[in-house]
């Protein structure tokens, strides 16, 4: 009787002991740096998104809606995108997604911009898994967006016939992006235009093509601000430099395409 | 981090000890419908959870302890939820219970999991009763707080309506 009860007890306990590590190791997110307190930057938040604005936000400019990387806290992208609000006067929305996995909410970006009636043009982008998700959203809701940017990501949907401008930004020391998948899935994007510097983006716009730009010395995690990511390469530039380079090429991309 | 590791290990032992005397095993799925957080007061969806718990009678009530994994505003969290169960109405085919349940746990962040706690009250129906298993359905209210997350995000407190659907597997009564 005692042995039977003990065996039953151990079965129950083993269930718990197996369950806990599985959930723990597959669902831990990367914490962001502490919330920035940049003068002039207004950070507001609700259950669906974090918004970055300033007193000078120009709603005639295309807003940016961004999907975070998988298992990365969305606040980790505030620093990387605050210059779009502070310098470019654009509204920036960083999506908050279930379990910090954008792939669980593939229409989050298109749904949250429906509530933002002040801005009627939106560029969607994402990092890593968030970039993949952004491509899915563009595929499913092609009329919702006027531009697409993906950071260390690729499209698993066929966007070859998409007419919106698209830019794909990678980093040379990124050891997490599966380069074979990246190369194979580039066929899902419009014709490539590889550039070495932002100035190479044609002034007349890039509709119907995909701009490819690689940041020398950057890595996977430094597109956001959440420290080192397990398995990533060693960057030879700082996260500030990588984020500045990303800002510069995206700014040029949006200017050339009149977004 | 040592404190948090010790907390998890202590809680596992506590649950294991309780489990030794547990009579019923229950598996629950929950959806959380947000009512308030410290940035907004309006309806919002606030994640889902799965829970495994054990329950044993205690005097005229019952005690329970369970492990819950849930998605919430700040990502994912695991918690140990304790419960004190009062049966308000008991019929042949169904019961109406009220469960007061404090919980403590960790918001799942790499290298630095953050402490979370919650308190909830949930009235729940137990129906389709038979000797081996019952179905449970509940709708309650829960407050959850992760104090340290305030350093990283604006929202670190939420008030939700949890909706629970579960299956209870009845153990053999002990003499």
Coordinates of C-alpha atoms in Angstrom, one line a residue:
Chain A
X1 CA 0.0 0.0 0.0
X2 CA 2.7 2.4 1.0
X3 CA 4.8 1.4 -2.0
X4 CA 1.8 1.9 -4.4
X5 CA 1.2 5.3 -3.0
X6 CA 4.9 6.2 -3.3
X7 CA 5.0 5.1 -6.9
X8 CA 1.9 7.2 -7.7
X9 CA 3.5 10.1 -5.9
X10 CA 6.7 9.8 -7.9
X11 CA 4.8 9.6 -11.2
X12 CA 3.0 12.8 -10.3
X13 CA 6.3 14.5 -9.2
X14 CA 8.1 13.4 -12.3
X15 CA 5.4 15.0 -14.4
X16 CA 6.1 18.3 -12.7
X17 CA 9.8 17.9 -12.9
X18 CA 9.6 17.3 -16.7
X19 CA 7.2 20.1 -17.4
X20 CA 9.0 22.8 -15.5
X21 CA 12.3 22.8 -17.4
X22 CA 10.6 22.4 -20.8
X23 CA 8.6 25.6 -20.3
X24 CA 11.5 27.3 -18.6
X25 CA 14.0 26.8 -21.4
X26 CA 11.6 27.4 -24.3
X27 CA 9.9 30.5 -23.0
X28 CA 12.5 32.7 -21.3
X29 CA 12.7 36.1 -22.9
X30 CA 15.7 38.5 -23.1
X31 CA 15.2 41.4 -20.8
X32 CA 15.8 44.8 -22.2
X33 CA 18.1 47.5 -20.9
X34 CA 16.3 49.7 -18.4
X35 CA 13.7 52.1 -19.8
X36 CA 15.5 55.0 -21.5
X37 CA 14.6 58.6 -20.4
X38 CA 15.5 60.5 -23.5
X39 CA 14.4 64.2 -23.3
X40 CA 11.5 64.9 -25.6
X41 CA 10.7 61.3 -26.3
X42 CA 7.2 60.3 -25.2
X43 CA 6.9 56.6 -24.5
X44 CA 3.3 55.3 -24.0
X45 CA 2.2 51.8 -23.7
X46 CA -0.9 49.6 -23.6
X47 CA -1.5 45.9 -23.8
X48 CA -0.9 45.9 -27.6
X49 CA 1.9 48.2 -28.3
X50 CA 4.5 50.7 -27.1
X51 CA 4.3 54.0 -28.9
X52 CA 7.2 56.5 -29.4
X53 CA 6.3 60.1 -30.3
X54 CA 7.4 63.6 -29.6
X55 CA 5.6 67.0 -29.6
X56 CA 6.7 67.4 -33.2
X57 CA 5.4 64.1 -34.6
X58 CA 4.3 64.6 -38.2
X59 CA 1.4 62.4 -39.0
X60 CA 1.8 63.0 -42.7
X61 CA 4.9 60.9 -42.7
X62 CA 4.6 57.1 -42.8
X63 CA 4.6 55.6 -39.3
X64 CA 6.7 52.6 -38.4
X65 CA 5.2 49.5 -36.8
X66 CA 7.7 47.0 -35.6
X67 CA 7.6 43.3 -34.6
X68 CA 10.2 42.3 -32.0
X69 CA 12.5 39.3 -32.4
X70 CA 11.5 36.0 -30.9
X71 CA 11.6 35.9 -27.1
X72 CA 12.9 39.4 -26.9
X73 CA 11.1 41.9 -24.7
X74 CA 9.6 44.6 -27.0
X75 CA 11.1 47.4 -24.8
X76 CA 14.5 46.3 -26.1
X77 CA 13.8 48.1 -29.4
X78 CA 13.0 51.6 -28.0
X79 CA 16.6 52.8 -28.2
X80 CA 17.0 51.5 -31.7
X81 CA 13.9 53.3 -33.0
X82 CA 13.8 56.4 -30.9
X83 CA 15.6 58.4 -33.5
X84 CA 12.7 57.9 -36.0
X85 CA 10.5 59.7 -33.5
X86 CA 13.1 62.3 -32.3
X87 CA 14.8 63.1 -35.6
X88 CA 12.4 62.0 -38.3
X89 CA 9.3 63.0 -36.4
X90 CA 7.6 59.7 -37.2
X91 CA 5.2 57.8 -35.0
X92 CA 6.7 54.5 -34.0
X93 CA 4.8 51.5 -32.7
X94 CA 6.5 48.5 -31.2
X95 CA 4.1 45.6 -31.1
X96 CA 3.6 43.6 -27.9
X97 CA 3.0 40.0 -28.8
X98 CA 1.8 36.8 -27.0
X99 CA 4.7 35.2 -25.1
X100 CA 7.1 37.6 -26.9
X101 CA 6.7 35.4 -30.0
X102 CA 5.5 37.5 -32.9
X103 CA 4.8 34.4 -34.9
X104 CA 1.8 33.8 -32.6
X105 CA 0.2 37.1 -33.7
X106 CA 0.9 37.3 -37.4
X107 CA -1.6 40.1 -38.0
X108 CA -0.8 42.2 -34.9
X109 CA 0.9 45.0 -36.8
X110 CA -2.0 45.3 -39.3
X111 CA -4.6 45.2 -36.6
X112 CA -3.0 47.8 -34.3
X113 CA -2.5 50.4 -37.1
X114 CA -6.3 50.2 -37.8
X115 CA -6.8 52.0 -34.5
X116 CA -4.3 54.8 -35.4
X117 CA -6.5 57.0 -37.5
X118 CA -4.1 60.0 -37.3
X119 CA -1.5 58.2 -39.4
X120 CA -2.7 56.6 -42.7
X121 CA 0.6 55.3 -44.1
X122 CA 2.6 52.6 -42.4
X123 CA 5.9 50.9 -42.9
X124 CA 6.1 47.5 -41.2
X125 CA 9.3 45.9 -40.1
X126 CA 10.7 43.3 -37.7
X127 CA 13.8 41.7 -36.3
X128 CA 14.5 38.0 -36.8
X129 CA 11.3 36.1 -36.1
X130 CA 9.5 39.4 -36.0
X131 CA 10.8 40.1 -39.6
X132 CA 9.4 36.7 -40.8
X133 CA 6.1 37.7 -39.1
X134 CA 6.1 41.1 -40.8
X135 CA 6.4 39.4 -44.2
X136 CA 3.5 37.1 -43.4
X137 CA 1.4 40.2 -42.4
X138 CA 2.3 41.9 -45.7
X139 CA 1.4 38.8 -47.6
X140 CA -2.0 38.5 -45.8
X141 CA -2.7 42.3 -45.7
X142 CA -1.0 43.8 -48.7
X143 CA -3.0 47.0 -48.7
X144 CA -2.1 47.8 -45.1
X145 CA 1.5 48.8 -45.6
X146 CA 3.5 51.1 -47.9
X147 CA 6.9 49.6 -47.1
X148 CA 8.6 46.6 -45.5
X149 CA 12.0 46.3 -43.7
X150 CA 13.4 43.1 -42.2
X151 CA 16.4 42.9 -39.9
X152 CA 18.3 39.6 -39.9
X153 CA 15.2 37.8 -41.3
X154 CA 13.7 36.4 -44.5
X155 CA 10.3 35.9 -46.0
X156 CA 8.6 32.5 -46.0
X157 CA 5.7 33.9 -48.0
X158 CA 5.9 34.6 -51.7
X159 CA 6.2 38.4 -52.0
X160 CA 7.8 38.4 -55.4
X161 CA 4.9 40.4 -56.9
X162 CA 4.7 42.8 -54.1
X163 CA 4.8 46.4 -55.3
X164 CA 5.9 48.0 -52.0
X165 CA 9.5 48.9 -51.4
X166 CA 11.4 46.3 -49.4
X167 CA 14.7 46.4 -47.6
X168 CA 16.6 43.5 -46.0
X169 CA 19.4 44.3 -43.5
X170 CA 21.8 41.8 -42.1
X171 CA 24.9 41.9 -40.1
X172 CA 28.3 40.3 -41.0
X173 CA 28.9 38.7 -37.6
X174 CA 25.4 37.3 -37.1
X175 CA 25.8 33.7 -36.2
X176 CA 22.1 33.1 -35.5
X177 CA 20.6 33.9 -38.9
X178 CA 20.5 30.6 -40.9
X179 CA 22.2 31.7 -44.0
X180 CA 21.1 28.7 -46.1
X181 CA 17.4 29.5 -45.2
X182 CA 18.1 33.2 -45.8
X183 CA 19.6 32.5 -49.3
X184 CA 16.8 30.1 -50.2
X185 CA 14.0 32.3 -49.1
X186 CA 15.4 35.4 -50.9
X187 CA 13.6 34.0 -53.9
X188 CA 10.4 35.0 -52.1
X189 CA 11.3 38.6 -52.4
X190 CA 11.3 40.9 -55.5
X191 CA 14.5 41.3 -57.5
X192 CA 17.6 42.1 -55.5
X193 CA 19.5 45.3 -55.4
X194 CA 22.6 44.9 -53.3
X195 CA 24.1 48.1 -51.9
X196 CA 27.3 48.9 -49.9
X197 CA 26.1 52.1 -48.4
X198 CA 22.9 54.0 -47.9
X199 CA 23.9 56.5 -50.7
X200 CA 23.6 53.6 -53.2
X201 CA 19.8 53.5 -52.8
X202 CA 18.3 55.0 -56.0
X203 CA 16.7 58.4 -55.5
X204 CA 13.9 57.4 -57.8
X205 CA 12.7 54.8 -55.4
X206 CA 12.9 51.0 -55.1
X207 CA 9.4 49.7 -55.7
X208 CA 9.5 46.3 -57.2
X209 CA 12.9 45.4 -55.8
X210 CA 14.5 44.3 -52.6
X211 CA 17.4 46.3 -51.3
X212 CA 20.0 44.1 -49.5
X213 CA 22.4 45.8 -47.1
X214 CA 24.9 44.1 -44.8
X215 CA 26.3 45.9 -41.8
X216 CA 30.0 45.1 -41.4
X217 CA 30.9 44.1 -37.9
X218 CA 27.4 43.9 -36.5
X219 CA 25.7 40.9 -35.0
X220 CA 22.2 39.5 -34.5
X221 CA 21.4 40.9 -31.0
X222 CA 22.7 44.5 -31.6
X223 CA 19.7 45.3 -33.7
X224 CA 18.0 45.6 -30.3
X225 CA 19.3 46.5 -26.8
X226 CA 19.1 43.3 -24.8
X227 CA 22.7 42.2 -24.3
X228 CA 24.4 39.2 -25.8
X229 CA 22.3 36.5 -27.4
X230 CA 23.3 32.9 -26.9
X231 CA 25.0 31.5 -30.0
X232 CA 25.5 34.9 -31.6
X233 CA 28.8 36.0 -33.2
X234 CA 31.1 38.6 -31.7
X235 CA 30.4 42.1 -33.0
X236 CA 33.3 44.3 -33.9
X237 CA 31.2 47.5 -33.6
X238 CA 29.1 48.7 -30.7
X239 CA 25.3 48.3 -30.6
X240 CA 25.1 52.1 -30.8
X241 CA 27.1 52.1 -34.1
X242 CA 25.0 49.2 -35.5
X243 CA 21.7 50.9 -34.6
X244 CA 23.0 54.2 -36.2
X245 CA 23.9 52.4 -39.4
X246 CA 20.5 50.8 -39.4
X247 CA 18.8 54.1 -38.8
X248 CA 20.8 55.8 -41.6
X249 CA 20.0 53.2 -44.2
X250 CA 16.3 53.0 -43.3
X251 CA 16.0 56.8 -43.3
X252 CA 17.5 56.9 -46.8
X253 CA 15.3 54.0 -47.9
X254 CA 12.2 55.8 -46.7
X255 CA 13.3 59.2 -48.1
X256 CA 14.0 57.8 -51.6
X257 CA 10.6 56.1 -51.6
X258 CA 8.8 59.2 -50.3
X259 CA 7.4 57.3 -47.3
Chain B
X1 CA 19.7 34.5 -8.8
X2 CA 20.6 32.1 -5.9
X3 CA 17.5 33.3 -4.1
X4 CA 15.3 32.6 -7.1
X5 CA 16.8 29.2 -7.6
X6 CA 16.3 28.4 -4.0
X7 CA 12.7 29.7 -4.2
X8 CA 11.9 27.4 -7.2
X9 CA 13.5 24.4 -5.5
X10 CA 11.7 25.1 -2.2
X11 CA 8.4 25.4 -4.0
X12 CA 9.0 22.2 -5.9
X13 CA 9.6 20.4 -2.6
X14 CA 6.6 22.1 -1.1
X15 CA 4.4 20.9 -3.9
X16 CA 5.9 17.5 -3.8
X17 CA 5.1 17.2 -0.1
X18 CA 1.6 18.4 -0.7
X19 CA 1.3 16.1 -3.7
X20 CA 2.1 13.2 -1.4
X21 CA -1.2 13.8 0.4
X22 CA -3.1 15.0 -2.6
X23 CA -6.3 13.2 -3.6
X24 CA -7.5 14.9 -6.8
X25 CA -5.4 15.8 -9.8
X26 CA -6.8 18.6 -12.0
X27 CA -5.7 20.0 -15.3
X28 CA -6.9 23.4 -16.3
X29 CA -6.7 25.7 -19.3
X30 CA -7.4 29.4 -18.7
X31 CA -7.9 32.5 -20.7
X32 CA -7.3 35.9 -19.2
X33 CA -9.5 38.9 -20.1
X34 CA -7.8 42.1 -18.9
X35 CA -9.8 44.8 -17.2
X36 CA -7.1 47.1 -15.9
X37 CA -3.4 47.6 -16.0
X38 CA -1.3 50.4 -14.7
X39 CA -1.4 52.1 -18.2
X40 CA -5.0 51.6 -19.2
X41 CA -8.5 50.8 -18.0
X42 CA -10.3 48.9 -20.8
X43 CA -10.8 45.5 -22.1
X44 CA -7.7 43.7 -23.4
X45 CA -6.7 40.1 -23.9
X46 CA -4.1 39.2 -21.4
X47 CA -2.9 35.7 -22.3
X48 CA -3.6 32.1 -21.5
X49 CA -2.4 29.5 -19.1
X50 CA -2.2 25.8 -18.3
X51 CA -2.3 24.5 -14.8
X52 CA -1.7 21.3 -13.1
X53 CA -2.9 21.1 -9.5
X54 CA -3.5 18.7 -6.6
X55 CA -6.3 19.0 -4.1
X56 CA -7.1 17.3 -0.8
X57 CA -10.0 17.8 1.6
X58 CA -9.3 19.8 4.8
X59 CA -11.9 19.9 7.5
X60 CA -15.0 21.3 5.7
X61 CA -13.1 22.7 2.8
X62 CA -10.2 21.7 0.6
X63 CA -6.7 22.8 0.0
X64 CA -4.9 22.8 -3.3
X65 CA -1.5 23.5 -4.8
X66 CA -0.7 23.8 -8.4
X67 CA 1.9 24.8 -11.0
X68 CA 0.7 27.3 -13.6
X69 CA 2.4 28.4 -16.8
X70 CA 1.0 31.5 -18.4
X71 CA 1.5 34.2 -21.0
X72 CA 1.0 37.7 -19.7
X73 CA 1.8 41.3 -20.6
X74 CA 5.5 40.9 -19.8
X75 CA 6.0 37.6 -21.6
X76 CA 5.7 34.2 -19.8
X77 CA 5.7 33.2 -16.2
X78 CA 5.5 30.2 -14.0
X79 CA 3.9 30.3 -10.6
X80 CA 2.9 28.1 -7.7
X81 CA -0.7 28.7 -6.9
X82 CA -2.1 27.7 -3.5
X83 CA -5.9 27.5 -3.0
X84 CA -8.5 27.3 -0.3
X85 CA -11.7 25.8 -1.6
X86 CA -15.1 26.4 0.0
X87 CA -18.1 24.5 -1.4
X88 CA -21.1 26.9 -1.5
X89 CA -23.6 24.5 -3.1
X90 CA -23.4 20.7 -3.4
X91 CA -25.9 18.7 -5.5
X92 CA -25.7 15.2 -6.8
X93 CA -24.7 16.3 -10.3
X94 CA -22.9 19.5 -9.6
X95 CA -21.1 21.7 -7.0
X96 CA -20.5 25.4 -6.8
X97 CA -17.2 26.2 -5.1
X98 CA -15.3 29.4 -4.3
X99 CA -11.5 29.3 -4.5
X100 CA -9.3 31.9 -2.9
X101 CA -5.8 31.5 -4.4
X102 CA -2.6 33.3 -3.7
X103 CA 0.3 32.6 -6.1
X104 CA 4.0 33.4 -6.3
X105 CA 6.4 32.7 -9.1
X106 CA 8.8 34.0 -11.6
X107 CA 8.5 36.0 -14.8
X108 CA 10.6 34.1 -17.3
X109 CA 13.6 36.2 -18.3
X110 CA 17.0 34.8 -19.1
X111 CA 19.6 35.1 -16.4
X112 CA 17.4 37.4 -14.4
X113 CA 13.9 36.0 -13.8
X114 CA 11.7 38.4 -11.9
X115 CA 9.5 37.8 -8.9
X116 CA 5.7 37.8 -9.5
X117 CA 2.8 37.3 -7.2
X118 CA -0.9 37.2 -7.6
X119 CA -4.2 36.9 -5.6
X120 CA -7.4 35.6 -7.1
X121 CA -10.9 34.6 -6.3
X122 CA -12.8 32.3 -8.6
X123 CA -16.2 30.8 -8.2
X124 CA -16.2 27.5 -10.2
X125 CA -18.8 24.9 -11.2
X126 CA -17.9 21.2 -10.9
X127 CA -20.3 19.2 -13.1
X128 CA -20.6 16.0 -15.1
X129 CA -19.6 14.4 -11.8
X130 CA -18.7 10.7 -11.8
X131 CA -16.4 8.6 -9.8
X132 CA -13.3 9.0 -12.0
X133 CA -13.4 12.5 -13.3
X134 CA -15.3 15.8 -13.3
X135 CA -15.4 18.9 -15.5
X136 CA -14.8 22.3 -14.0
X137 CA -15.7 25.7 -15.3
X138 CA -14.9 29.0 -13.5
X139 CA -14.8 32.7 -14.0
X140 CA -13.0 34.8 -11.4
X141 CA -10.9 37.9 -10.8
X142 CA -7.1 38.0 -10.4
X143 CA -4.5 40.7 -9.6
X144 CA -1.0 40.0 -10.7
X145 CA 2.1 42.2 -10.0
X146 CA 5.8 41.9 -11.0
X147 CA 7.4 44.7 -8.9
X148 CA 10.8 44.6 -10.6
X149 CA 9.5 44.8 -14.1
X150 CA 8.8 48.5 -13.5
X151 CA 12.5 49.0 -14.4
X152 CA 11.9 47.7 -17.9
X153 CA 8.3 48.5 -18.9
X154 CA 5.4 50.7 -17.9
X155 CA 3.0 47.9 -17.2
X156 CA 3.8 45.6 -14.3
X157 CA 0.4 45.2 -12.7
X158 CA -2.7 43.7 -14.3
X159 CA -6.3 42.9 -13.2
X160 CA -7.9 40.1 -15.2
X161 CA -11.0 38.0 -15.4
X162 CA -9.6 34.5 -15.7
X163 CA -11.9 32.0 -17.4
X164 CA -11.1 28.4 -16.5
X165 CA -12.1 25.1 -18.1
X166 CA -10.6 22.0 -16.6
X167 CA -10.8 18.3 -15.9
X168 CA -10.5 16.8 -12.4
X169 CA -9.3 13.3 -12.0
X170 CA -10.6 11.8 -8.8
X171 CA -8.2 9.8 -6.6
X172 CA -9.2 7.0 -4.3
X173 CA -10.4 8.1 -0.9
X174 CA -8.1 7.3 1.9
X175 CA -9.3 5.7 5.0

